[in-house]
Short mmCIF file of N, CA and C and ligand atoms in Angstrom, two decimals:
data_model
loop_
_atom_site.label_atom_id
_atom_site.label_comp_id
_atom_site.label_asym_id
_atom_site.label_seq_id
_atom_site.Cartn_x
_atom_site.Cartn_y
_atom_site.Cartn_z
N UNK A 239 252.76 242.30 180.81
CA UNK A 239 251.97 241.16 180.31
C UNK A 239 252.79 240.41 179.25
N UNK A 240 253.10 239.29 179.13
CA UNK A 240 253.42 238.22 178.34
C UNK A 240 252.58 237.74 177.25
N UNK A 241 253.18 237.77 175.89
CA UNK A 241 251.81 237.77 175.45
C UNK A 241 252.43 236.13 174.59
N UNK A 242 251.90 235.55 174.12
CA UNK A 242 252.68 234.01 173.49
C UNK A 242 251.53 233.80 172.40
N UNK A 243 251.71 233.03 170.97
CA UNK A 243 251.01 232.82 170.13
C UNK A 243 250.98 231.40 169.98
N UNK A 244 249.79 231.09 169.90
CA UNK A 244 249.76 229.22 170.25
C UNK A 244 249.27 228.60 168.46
N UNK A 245 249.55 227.55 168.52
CA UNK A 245 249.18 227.09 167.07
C UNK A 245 247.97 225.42 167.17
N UNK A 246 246.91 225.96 167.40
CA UNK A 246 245.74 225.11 167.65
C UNK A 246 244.82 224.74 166.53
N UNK A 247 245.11 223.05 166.15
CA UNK A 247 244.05 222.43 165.16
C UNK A 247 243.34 222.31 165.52
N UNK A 248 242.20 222.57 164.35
CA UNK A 248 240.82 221.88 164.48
C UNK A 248 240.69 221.16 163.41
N UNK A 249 240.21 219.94 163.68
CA UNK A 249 240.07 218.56 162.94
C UNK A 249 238.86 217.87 163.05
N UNK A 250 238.39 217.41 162.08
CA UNK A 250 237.09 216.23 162.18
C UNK A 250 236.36 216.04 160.52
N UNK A 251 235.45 215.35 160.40
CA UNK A 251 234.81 215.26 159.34
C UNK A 251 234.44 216.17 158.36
N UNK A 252 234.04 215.90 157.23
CA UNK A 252 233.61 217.23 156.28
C UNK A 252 232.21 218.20 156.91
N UNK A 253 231.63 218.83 156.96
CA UNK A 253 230.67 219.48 157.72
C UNK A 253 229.80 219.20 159.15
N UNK A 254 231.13 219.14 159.83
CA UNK A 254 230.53 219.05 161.45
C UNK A 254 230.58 220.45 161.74
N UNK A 255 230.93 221.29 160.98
CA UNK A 255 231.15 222.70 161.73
C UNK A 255 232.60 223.32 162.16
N UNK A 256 233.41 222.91 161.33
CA UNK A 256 235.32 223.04 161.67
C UNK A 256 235.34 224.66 161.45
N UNK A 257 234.78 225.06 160.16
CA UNK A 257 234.96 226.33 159.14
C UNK A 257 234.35 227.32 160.34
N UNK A 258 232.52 226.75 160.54
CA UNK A 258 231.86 228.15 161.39
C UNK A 258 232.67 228.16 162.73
N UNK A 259 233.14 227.37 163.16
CA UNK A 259 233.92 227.70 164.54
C UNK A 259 234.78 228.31 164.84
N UNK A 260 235.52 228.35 163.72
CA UNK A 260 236.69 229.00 163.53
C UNK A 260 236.22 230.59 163.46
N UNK A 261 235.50 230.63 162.31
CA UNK A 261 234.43 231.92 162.17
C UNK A 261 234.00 232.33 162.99
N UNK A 262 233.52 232.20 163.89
CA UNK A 262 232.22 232.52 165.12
C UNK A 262 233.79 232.74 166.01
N UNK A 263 234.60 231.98 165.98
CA UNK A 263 235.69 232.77 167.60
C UNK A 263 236.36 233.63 166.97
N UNK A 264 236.64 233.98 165.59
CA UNK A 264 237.58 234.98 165.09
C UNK A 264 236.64 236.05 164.84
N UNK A 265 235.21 235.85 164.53
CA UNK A 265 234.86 237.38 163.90
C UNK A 265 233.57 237.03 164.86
N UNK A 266 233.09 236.61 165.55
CA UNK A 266 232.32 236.34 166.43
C UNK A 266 230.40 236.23 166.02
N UNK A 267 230.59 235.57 164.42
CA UNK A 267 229.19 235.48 163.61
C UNK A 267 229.14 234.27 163.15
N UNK A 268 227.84 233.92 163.16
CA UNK A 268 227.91 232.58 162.04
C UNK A 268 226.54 233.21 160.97
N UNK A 269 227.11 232.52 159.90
CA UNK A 269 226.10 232.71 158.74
C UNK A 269 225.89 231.37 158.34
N UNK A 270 224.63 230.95 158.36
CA UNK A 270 224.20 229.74 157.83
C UNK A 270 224.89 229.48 156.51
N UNK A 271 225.17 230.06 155.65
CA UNK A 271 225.39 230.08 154.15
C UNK A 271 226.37 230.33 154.06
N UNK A 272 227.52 230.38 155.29
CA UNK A 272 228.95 230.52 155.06
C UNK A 272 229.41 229.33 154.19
N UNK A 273 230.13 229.30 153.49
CA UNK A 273 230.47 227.55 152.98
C UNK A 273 232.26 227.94 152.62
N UNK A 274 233.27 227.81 153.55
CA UNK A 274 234.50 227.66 152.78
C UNK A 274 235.01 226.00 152.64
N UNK A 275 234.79 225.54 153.16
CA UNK A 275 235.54 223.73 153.10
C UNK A 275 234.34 223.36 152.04
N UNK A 276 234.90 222.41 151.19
CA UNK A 276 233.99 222.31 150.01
C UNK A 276 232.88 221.53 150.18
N UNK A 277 232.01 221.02 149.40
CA UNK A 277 230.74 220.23 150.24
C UNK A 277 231.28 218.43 150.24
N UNK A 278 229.98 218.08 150.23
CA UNK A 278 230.59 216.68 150.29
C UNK A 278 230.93 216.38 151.98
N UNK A 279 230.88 215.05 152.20
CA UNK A 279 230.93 214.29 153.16
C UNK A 279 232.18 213.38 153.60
N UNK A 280 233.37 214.28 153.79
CA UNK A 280 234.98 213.78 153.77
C UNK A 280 234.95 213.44 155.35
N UNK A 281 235.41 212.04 155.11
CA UNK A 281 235.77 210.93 156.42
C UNK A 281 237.09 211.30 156.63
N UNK A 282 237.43 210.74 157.52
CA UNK A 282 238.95 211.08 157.92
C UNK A 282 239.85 210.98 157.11
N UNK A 283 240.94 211.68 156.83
CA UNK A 283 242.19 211.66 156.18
C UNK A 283 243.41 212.04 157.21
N UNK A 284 244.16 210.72 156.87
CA UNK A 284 245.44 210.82 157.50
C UNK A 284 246.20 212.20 157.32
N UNK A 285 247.38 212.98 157.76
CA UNK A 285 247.39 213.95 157.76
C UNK A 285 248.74 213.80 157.53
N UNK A 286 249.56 214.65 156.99
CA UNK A 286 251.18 214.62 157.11
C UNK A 286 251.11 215.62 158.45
N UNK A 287 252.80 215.16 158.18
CA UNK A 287 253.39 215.55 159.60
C UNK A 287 253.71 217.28 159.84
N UNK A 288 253.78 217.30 158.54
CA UNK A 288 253.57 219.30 158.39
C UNK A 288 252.97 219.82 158.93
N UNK A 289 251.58 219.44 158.45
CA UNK A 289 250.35 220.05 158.94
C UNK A 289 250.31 220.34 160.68
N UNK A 290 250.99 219.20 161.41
CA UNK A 290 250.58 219.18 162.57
C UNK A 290 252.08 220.02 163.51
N UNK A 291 252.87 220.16 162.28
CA UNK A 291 254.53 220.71 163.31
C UNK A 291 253.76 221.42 163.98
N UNK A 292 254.31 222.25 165.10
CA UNK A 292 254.60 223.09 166.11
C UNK A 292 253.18 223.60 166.62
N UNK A 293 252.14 222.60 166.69
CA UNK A 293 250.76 222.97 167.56
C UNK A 293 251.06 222.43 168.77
N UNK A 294 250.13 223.02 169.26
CA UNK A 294 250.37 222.89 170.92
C UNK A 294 249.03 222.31 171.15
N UNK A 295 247.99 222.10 170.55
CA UNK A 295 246.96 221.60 171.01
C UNK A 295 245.87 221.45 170.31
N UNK A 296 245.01 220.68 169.83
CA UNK A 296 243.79 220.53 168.99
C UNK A 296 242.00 220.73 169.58
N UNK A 297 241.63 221.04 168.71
CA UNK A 297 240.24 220.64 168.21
C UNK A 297 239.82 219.36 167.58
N UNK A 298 238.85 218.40 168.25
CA UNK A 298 238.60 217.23 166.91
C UNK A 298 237.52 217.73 167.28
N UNK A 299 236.32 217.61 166.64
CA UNK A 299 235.04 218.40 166.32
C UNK A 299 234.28 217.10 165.57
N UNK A 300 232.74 216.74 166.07
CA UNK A 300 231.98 215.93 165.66
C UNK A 300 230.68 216.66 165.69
N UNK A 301 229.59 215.68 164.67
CA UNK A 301 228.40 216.55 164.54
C UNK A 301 227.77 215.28 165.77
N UNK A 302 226.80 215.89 166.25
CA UNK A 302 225.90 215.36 167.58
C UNK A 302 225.09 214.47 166.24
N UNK A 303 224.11 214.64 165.48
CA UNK A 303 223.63 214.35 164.46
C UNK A 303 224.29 213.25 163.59
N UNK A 304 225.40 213.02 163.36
CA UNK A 304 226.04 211.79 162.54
C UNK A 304 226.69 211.41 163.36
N UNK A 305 226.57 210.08 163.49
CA UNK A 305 227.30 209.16 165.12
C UNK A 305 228.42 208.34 163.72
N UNK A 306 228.23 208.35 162.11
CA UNK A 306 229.43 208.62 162.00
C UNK A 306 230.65 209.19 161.97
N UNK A 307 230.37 210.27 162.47
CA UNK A 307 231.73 211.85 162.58
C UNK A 307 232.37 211.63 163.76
N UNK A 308 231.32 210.64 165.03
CA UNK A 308 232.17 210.32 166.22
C UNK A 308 233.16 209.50 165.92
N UNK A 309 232.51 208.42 165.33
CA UNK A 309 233.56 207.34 164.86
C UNK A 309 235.13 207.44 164.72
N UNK A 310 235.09 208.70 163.80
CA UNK A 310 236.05 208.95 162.98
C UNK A 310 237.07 209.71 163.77
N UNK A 311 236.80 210.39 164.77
CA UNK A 311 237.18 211.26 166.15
C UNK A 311 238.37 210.24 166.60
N UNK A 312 237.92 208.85 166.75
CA UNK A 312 239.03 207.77 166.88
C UNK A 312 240.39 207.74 166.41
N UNK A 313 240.20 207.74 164.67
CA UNK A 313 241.06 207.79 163.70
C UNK A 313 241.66 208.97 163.70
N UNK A 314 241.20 210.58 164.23
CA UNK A 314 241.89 211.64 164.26
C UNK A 314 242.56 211.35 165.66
N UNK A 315 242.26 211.40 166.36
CA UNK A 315 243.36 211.50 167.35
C UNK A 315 244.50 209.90 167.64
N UNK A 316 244.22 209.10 167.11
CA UNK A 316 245.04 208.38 167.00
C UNK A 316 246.50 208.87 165.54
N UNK A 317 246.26 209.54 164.67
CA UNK A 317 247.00 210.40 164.04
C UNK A 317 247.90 210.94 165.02
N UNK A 318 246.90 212.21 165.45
CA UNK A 318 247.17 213.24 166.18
C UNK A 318 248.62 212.84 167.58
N UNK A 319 247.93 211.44 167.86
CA UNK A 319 249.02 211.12 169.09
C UNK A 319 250.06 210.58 168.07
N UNK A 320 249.85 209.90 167.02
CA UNK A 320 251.26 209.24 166.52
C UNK A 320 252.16 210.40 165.81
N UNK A 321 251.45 211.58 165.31
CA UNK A 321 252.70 212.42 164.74
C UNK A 321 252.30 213.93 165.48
N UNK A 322 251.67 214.45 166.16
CA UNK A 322 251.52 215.97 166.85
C UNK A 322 252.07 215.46 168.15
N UNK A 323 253.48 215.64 168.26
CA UNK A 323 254.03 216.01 169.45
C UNK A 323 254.68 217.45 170.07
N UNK A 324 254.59 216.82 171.71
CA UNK A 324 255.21 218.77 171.80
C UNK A 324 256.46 218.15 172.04
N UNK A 325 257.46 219.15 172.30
CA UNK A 325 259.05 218.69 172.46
C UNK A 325 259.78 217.63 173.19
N UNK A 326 258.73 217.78 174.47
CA UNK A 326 259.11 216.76 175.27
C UNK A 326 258.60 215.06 174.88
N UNK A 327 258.15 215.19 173.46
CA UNK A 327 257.40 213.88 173.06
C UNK A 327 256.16 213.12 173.33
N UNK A 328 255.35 214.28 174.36
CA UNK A 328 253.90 213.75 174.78
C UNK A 328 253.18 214.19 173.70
N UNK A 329 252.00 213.71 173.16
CA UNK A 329 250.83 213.98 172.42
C UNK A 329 250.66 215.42 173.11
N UNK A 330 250.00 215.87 171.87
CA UNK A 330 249.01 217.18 172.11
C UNK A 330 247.92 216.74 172.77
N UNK A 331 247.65 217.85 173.83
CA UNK A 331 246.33 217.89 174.47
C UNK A 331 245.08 218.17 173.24
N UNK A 332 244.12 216.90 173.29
CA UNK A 332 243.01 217.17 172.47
C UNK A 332 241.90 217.71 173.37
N UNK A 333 240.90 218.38 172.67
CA UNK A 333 239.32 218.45 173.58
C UNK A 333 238.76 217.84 172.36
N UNK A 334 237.89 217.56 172.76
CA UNK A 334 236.59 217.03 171.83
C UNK A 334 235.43 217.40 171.81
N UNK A 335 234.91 217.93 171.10
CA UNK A 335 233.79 219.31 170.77
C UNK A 335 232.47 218.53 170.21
N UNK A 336 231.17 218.50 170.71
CA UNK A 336 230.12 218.21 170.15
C UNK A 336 229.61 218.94 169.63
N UNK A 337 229.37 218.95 168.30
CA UNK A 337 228.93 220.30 167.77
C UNK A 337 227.36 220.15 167.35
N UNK A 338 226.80 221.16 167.15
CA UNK A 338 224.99 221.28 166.79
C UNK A 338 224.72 220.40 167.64
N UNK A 339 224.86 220.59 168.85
CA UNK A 339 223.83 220.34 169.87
C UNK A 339 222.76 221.28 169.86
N UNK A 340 222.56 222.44 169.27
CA UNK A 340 220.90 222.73 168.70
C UNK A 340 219.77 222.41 168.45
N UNK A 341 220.49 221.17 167.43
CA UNK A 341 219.35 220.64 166.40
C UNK A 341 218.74 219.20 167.50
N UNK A 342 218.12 219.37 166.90
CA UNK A 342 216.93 218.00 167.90
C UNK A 342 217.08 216.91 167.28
N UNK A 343 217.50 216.51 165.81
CA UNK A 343 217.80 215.68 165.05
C UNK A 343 219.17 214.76 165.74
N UNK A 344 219.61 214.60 166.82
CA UNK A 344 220.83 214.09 167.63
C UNK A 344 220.59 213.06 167.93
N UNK A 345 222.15 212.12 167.57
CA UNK A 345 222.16 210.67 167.87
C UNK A 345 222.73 210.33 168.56
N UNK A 346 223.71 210.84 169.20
CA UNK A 346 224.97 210.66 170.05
C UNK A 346 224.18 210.94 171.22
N UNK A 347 224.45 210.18 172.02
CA UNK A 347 223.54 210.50 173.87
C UNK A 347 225.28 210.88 174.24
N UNK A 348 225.06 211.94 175.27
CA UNK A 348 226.05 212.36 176.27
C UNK A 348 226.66 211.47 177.12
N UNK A 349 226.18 210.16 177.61
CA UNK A 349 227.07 209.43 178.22
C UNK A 349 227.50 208.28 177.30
N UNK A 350 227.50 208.52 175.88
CA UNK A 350 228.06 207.60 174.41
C UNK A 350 229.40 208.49 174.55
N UNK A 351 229.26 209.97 174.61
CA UNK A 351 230.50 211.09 174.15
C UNK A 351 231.63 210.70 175.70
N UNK A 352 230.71 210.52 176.66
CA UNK A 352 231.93 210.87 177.43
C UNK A 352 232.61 209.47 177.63
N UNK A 353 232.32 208.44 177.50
CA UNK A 353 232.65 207.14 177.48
C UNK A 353 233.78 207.01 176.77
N UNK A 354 233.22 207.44 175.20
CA UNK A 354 234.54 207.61 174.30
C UNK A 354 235.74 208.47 174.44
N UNK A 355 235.00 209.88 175.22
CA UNK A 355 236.02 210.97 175.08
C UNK A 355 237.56 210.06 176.41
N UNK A 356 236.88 209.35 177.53
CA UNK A 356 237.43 208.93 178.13
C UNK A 356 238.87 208.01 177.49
N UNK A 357 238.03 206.62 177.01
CA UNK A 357 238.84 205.58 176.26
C UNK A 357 239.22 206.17 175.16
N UNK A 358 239.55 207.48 174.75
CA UNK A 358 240.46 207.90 173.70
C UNK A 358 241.25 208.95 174.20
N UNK A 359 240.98 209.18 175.51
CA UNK A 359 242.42 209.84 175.98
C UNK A 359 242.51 211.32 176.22
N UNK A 360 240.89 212.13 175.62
CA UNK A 360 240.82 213.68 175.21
C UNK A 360 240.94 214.18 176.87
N UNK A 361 241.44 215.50 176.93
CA UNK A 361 241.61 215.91 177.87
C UNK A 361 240.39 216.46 178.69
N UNK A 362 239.21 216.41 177.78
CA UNK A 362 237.71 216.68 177.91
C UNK A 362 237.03 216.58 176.90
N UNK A 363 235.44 216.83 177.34
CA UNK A 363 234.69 217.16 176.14
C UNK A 363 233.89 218.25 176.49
N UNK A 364 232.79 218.94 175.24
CA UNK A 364 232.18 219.70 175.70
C UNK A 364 231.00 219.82 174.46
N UNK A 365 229.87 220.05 174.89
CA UNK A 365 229.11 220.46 174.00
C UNK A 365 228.97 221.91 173.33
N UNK A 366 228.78 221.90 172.24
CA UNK A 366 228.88 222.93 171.42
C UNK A 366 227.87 223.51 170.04
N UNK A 367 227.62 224.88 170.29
CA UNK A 367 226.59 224.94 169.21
C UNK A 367 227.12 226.39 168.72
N UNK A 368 227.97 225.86 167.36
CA UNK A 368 228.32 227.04 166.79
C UNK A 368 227.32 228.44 166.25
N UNK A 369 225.96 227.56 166.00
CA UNK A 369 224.52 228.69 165.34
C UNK A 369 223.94 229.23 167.36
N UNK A 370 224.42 229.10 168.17
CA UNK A 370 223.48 229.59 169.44
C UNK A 370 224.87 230.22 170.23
N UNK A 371 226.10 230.01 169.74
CA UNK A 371 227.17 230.46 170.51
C UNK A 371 227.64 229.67 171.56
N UNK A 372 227.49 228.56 171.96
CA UNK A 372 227.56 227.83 172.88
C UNK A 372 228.68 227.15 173.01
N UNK A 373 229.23 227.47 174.05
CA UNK A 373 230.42 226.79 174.19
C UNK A 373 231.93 227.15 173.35
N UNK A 374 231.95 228.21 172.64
CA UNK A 374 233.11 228.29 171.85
C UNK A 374 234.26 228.79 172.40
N UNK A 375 233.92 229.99 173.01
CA UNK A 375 235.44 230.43 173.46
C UNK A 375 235.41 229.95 174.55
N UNK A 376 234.59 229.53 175.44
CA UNK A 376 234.84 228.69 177.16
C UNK A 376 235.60 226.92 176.59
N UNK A 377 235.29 226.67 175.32
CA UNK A 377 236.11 225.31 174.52
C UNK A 377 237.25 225.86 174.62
N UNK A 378 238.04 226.92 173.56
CA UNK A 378 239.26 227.36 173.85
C UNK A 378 239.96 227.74 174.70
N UNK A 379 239.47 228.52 175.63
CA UNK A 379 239.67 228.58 176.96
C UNK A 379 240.28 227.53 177.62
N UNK A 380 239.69 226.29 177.92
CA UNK A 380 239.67 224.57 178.25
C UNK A 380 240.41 224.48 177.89
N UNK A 381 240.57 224.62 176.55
CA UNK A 381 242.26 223.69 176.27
C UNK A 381 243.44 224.94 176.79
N UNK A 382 243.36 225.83 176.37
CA UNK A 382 244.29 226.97 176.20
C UNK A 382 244.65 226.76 177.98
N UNK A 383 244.09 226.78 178.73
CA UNK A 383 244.58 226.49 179.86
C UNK A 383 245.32 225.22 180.09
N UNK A 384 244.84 224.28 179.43
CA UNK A 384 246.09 222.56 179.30
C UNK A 384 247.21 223.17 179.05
N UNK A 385 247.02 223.53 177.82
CA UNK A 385 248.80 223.89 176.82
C UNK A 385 249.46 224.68 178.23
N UNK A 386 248.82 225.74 179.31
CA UNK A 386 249.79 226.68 179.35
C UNK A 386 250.41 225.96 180.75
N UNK A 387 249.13 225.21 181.15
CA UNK A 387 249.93 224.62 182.21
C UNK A 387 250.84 223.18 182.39
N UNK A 388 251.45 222.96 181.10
CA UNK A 388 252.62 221.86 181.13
C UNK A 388 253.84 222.95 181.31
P1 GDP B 495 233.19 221.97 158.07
O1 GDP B 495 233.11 221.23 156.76
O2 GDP B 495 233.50 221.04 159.20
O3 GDP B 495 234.13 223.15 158.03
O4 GDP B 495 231.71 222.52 158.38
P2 GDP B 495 231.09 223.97 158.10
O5 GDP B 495 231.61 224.98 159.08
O6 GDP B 495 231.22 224.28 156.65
O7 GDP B 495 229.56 223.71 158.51
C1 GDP B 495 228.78 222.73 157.82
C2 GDP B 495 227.32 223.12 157.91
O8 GDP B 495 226.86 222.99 159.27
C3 GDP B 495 227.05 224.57 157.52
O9 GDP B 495 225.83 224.60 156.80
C4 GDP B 495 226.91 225.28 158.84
O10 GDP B 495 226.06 226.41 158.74
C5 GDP B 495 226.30 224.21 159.72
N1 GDP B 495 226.63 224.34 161.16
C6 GDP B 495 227.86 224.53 161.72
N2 GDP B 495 227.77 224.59 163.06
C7 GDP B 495 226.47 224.43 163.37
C8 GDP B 495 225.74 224.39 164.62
O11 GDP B 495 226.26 224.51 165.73
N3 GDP B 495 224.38 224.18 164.52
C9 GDP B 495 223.75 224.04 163.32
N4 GDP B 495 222.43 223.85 163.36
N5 GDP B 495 224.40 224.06 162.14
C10 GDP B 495 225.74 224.26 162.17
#
């Protein structure tokens, strides 16, 4: 068996759920009251080029609930394509993750997500509910199969 270690961002707004996702696929729990990314409501920030060396593939992550966090999904992967390249100089494969699709409080309709996910280039989308388990490792999966097959 071959075993290879991949280096995969996850990116998006201040509390769409970046932290529990990460949480929930590494230790396989979410705690409502987890809090590591600080509070507050952080819009996109441009990113240096550090941050993004030697990934092979991203996460941009939006809340279903603020149809401003989609917005901003724009501004990350337009980053993402101008400085996360793989060697051969193509953009990283993005997915694009709807997150708390749980809550009933949702503004984003499903054919708003895929419209966009389209005209911005993501290699998919998927809905996702980090508090019900939904969708997390079949998300990584999705991409993890892009990266391996270039
Ligand atoms: P981050 O700032 O993007 O890292 O977001 P956090 O992971 O800190 O999550 C922000 C808040 O959203 C926390 O209170 C989480 O418990 C909550 N949260 C994350 N994912 C979900 C989800 O799928 N459903 C619901 N209902 N809440 C979630």
């Amino acid at each position: 068996m071959t075993e290879c270690l991949l280096k995969v961002l996850v990116v998006g707004d201040g509390n769409v759920g970046k932290s529990s996702f990460v949480h929930r696929y590494v230790h396989g729990q979410f705690n409502k009251d987890y809090k590591m990314t600080m509070g507050g409501q952080e819009r996109f920030i441009s990113m240096t080029r550090i941050y993004y060396k030697g990934s092979s593939g991203c996460v941009v992550m939006f809340d279903v609930t603020n149809a401003d966090s989609l917005v901003s999904c724009r501004l990350w992967k337009r980053d993402l394509d101008s400085k996360a390249m793989l060697p051969d100089g193509k953009p990283i494969p993005c997915i694009l993750l709807a997150n708390k699709c749980d809550l009933s409080a949702r503004t984003v309709s499903a054919e708003c997500i895929s419209k966009f996910s389209e005209e911005n280039g993501f290699l998919a989308w998927m809905e996702t509910s980090v508090k019900d388990n939904k969708n997390i490792s079949e998300s990584i999966r999705r991409l993890v199969e892009e990266i391996l097959s270039f």
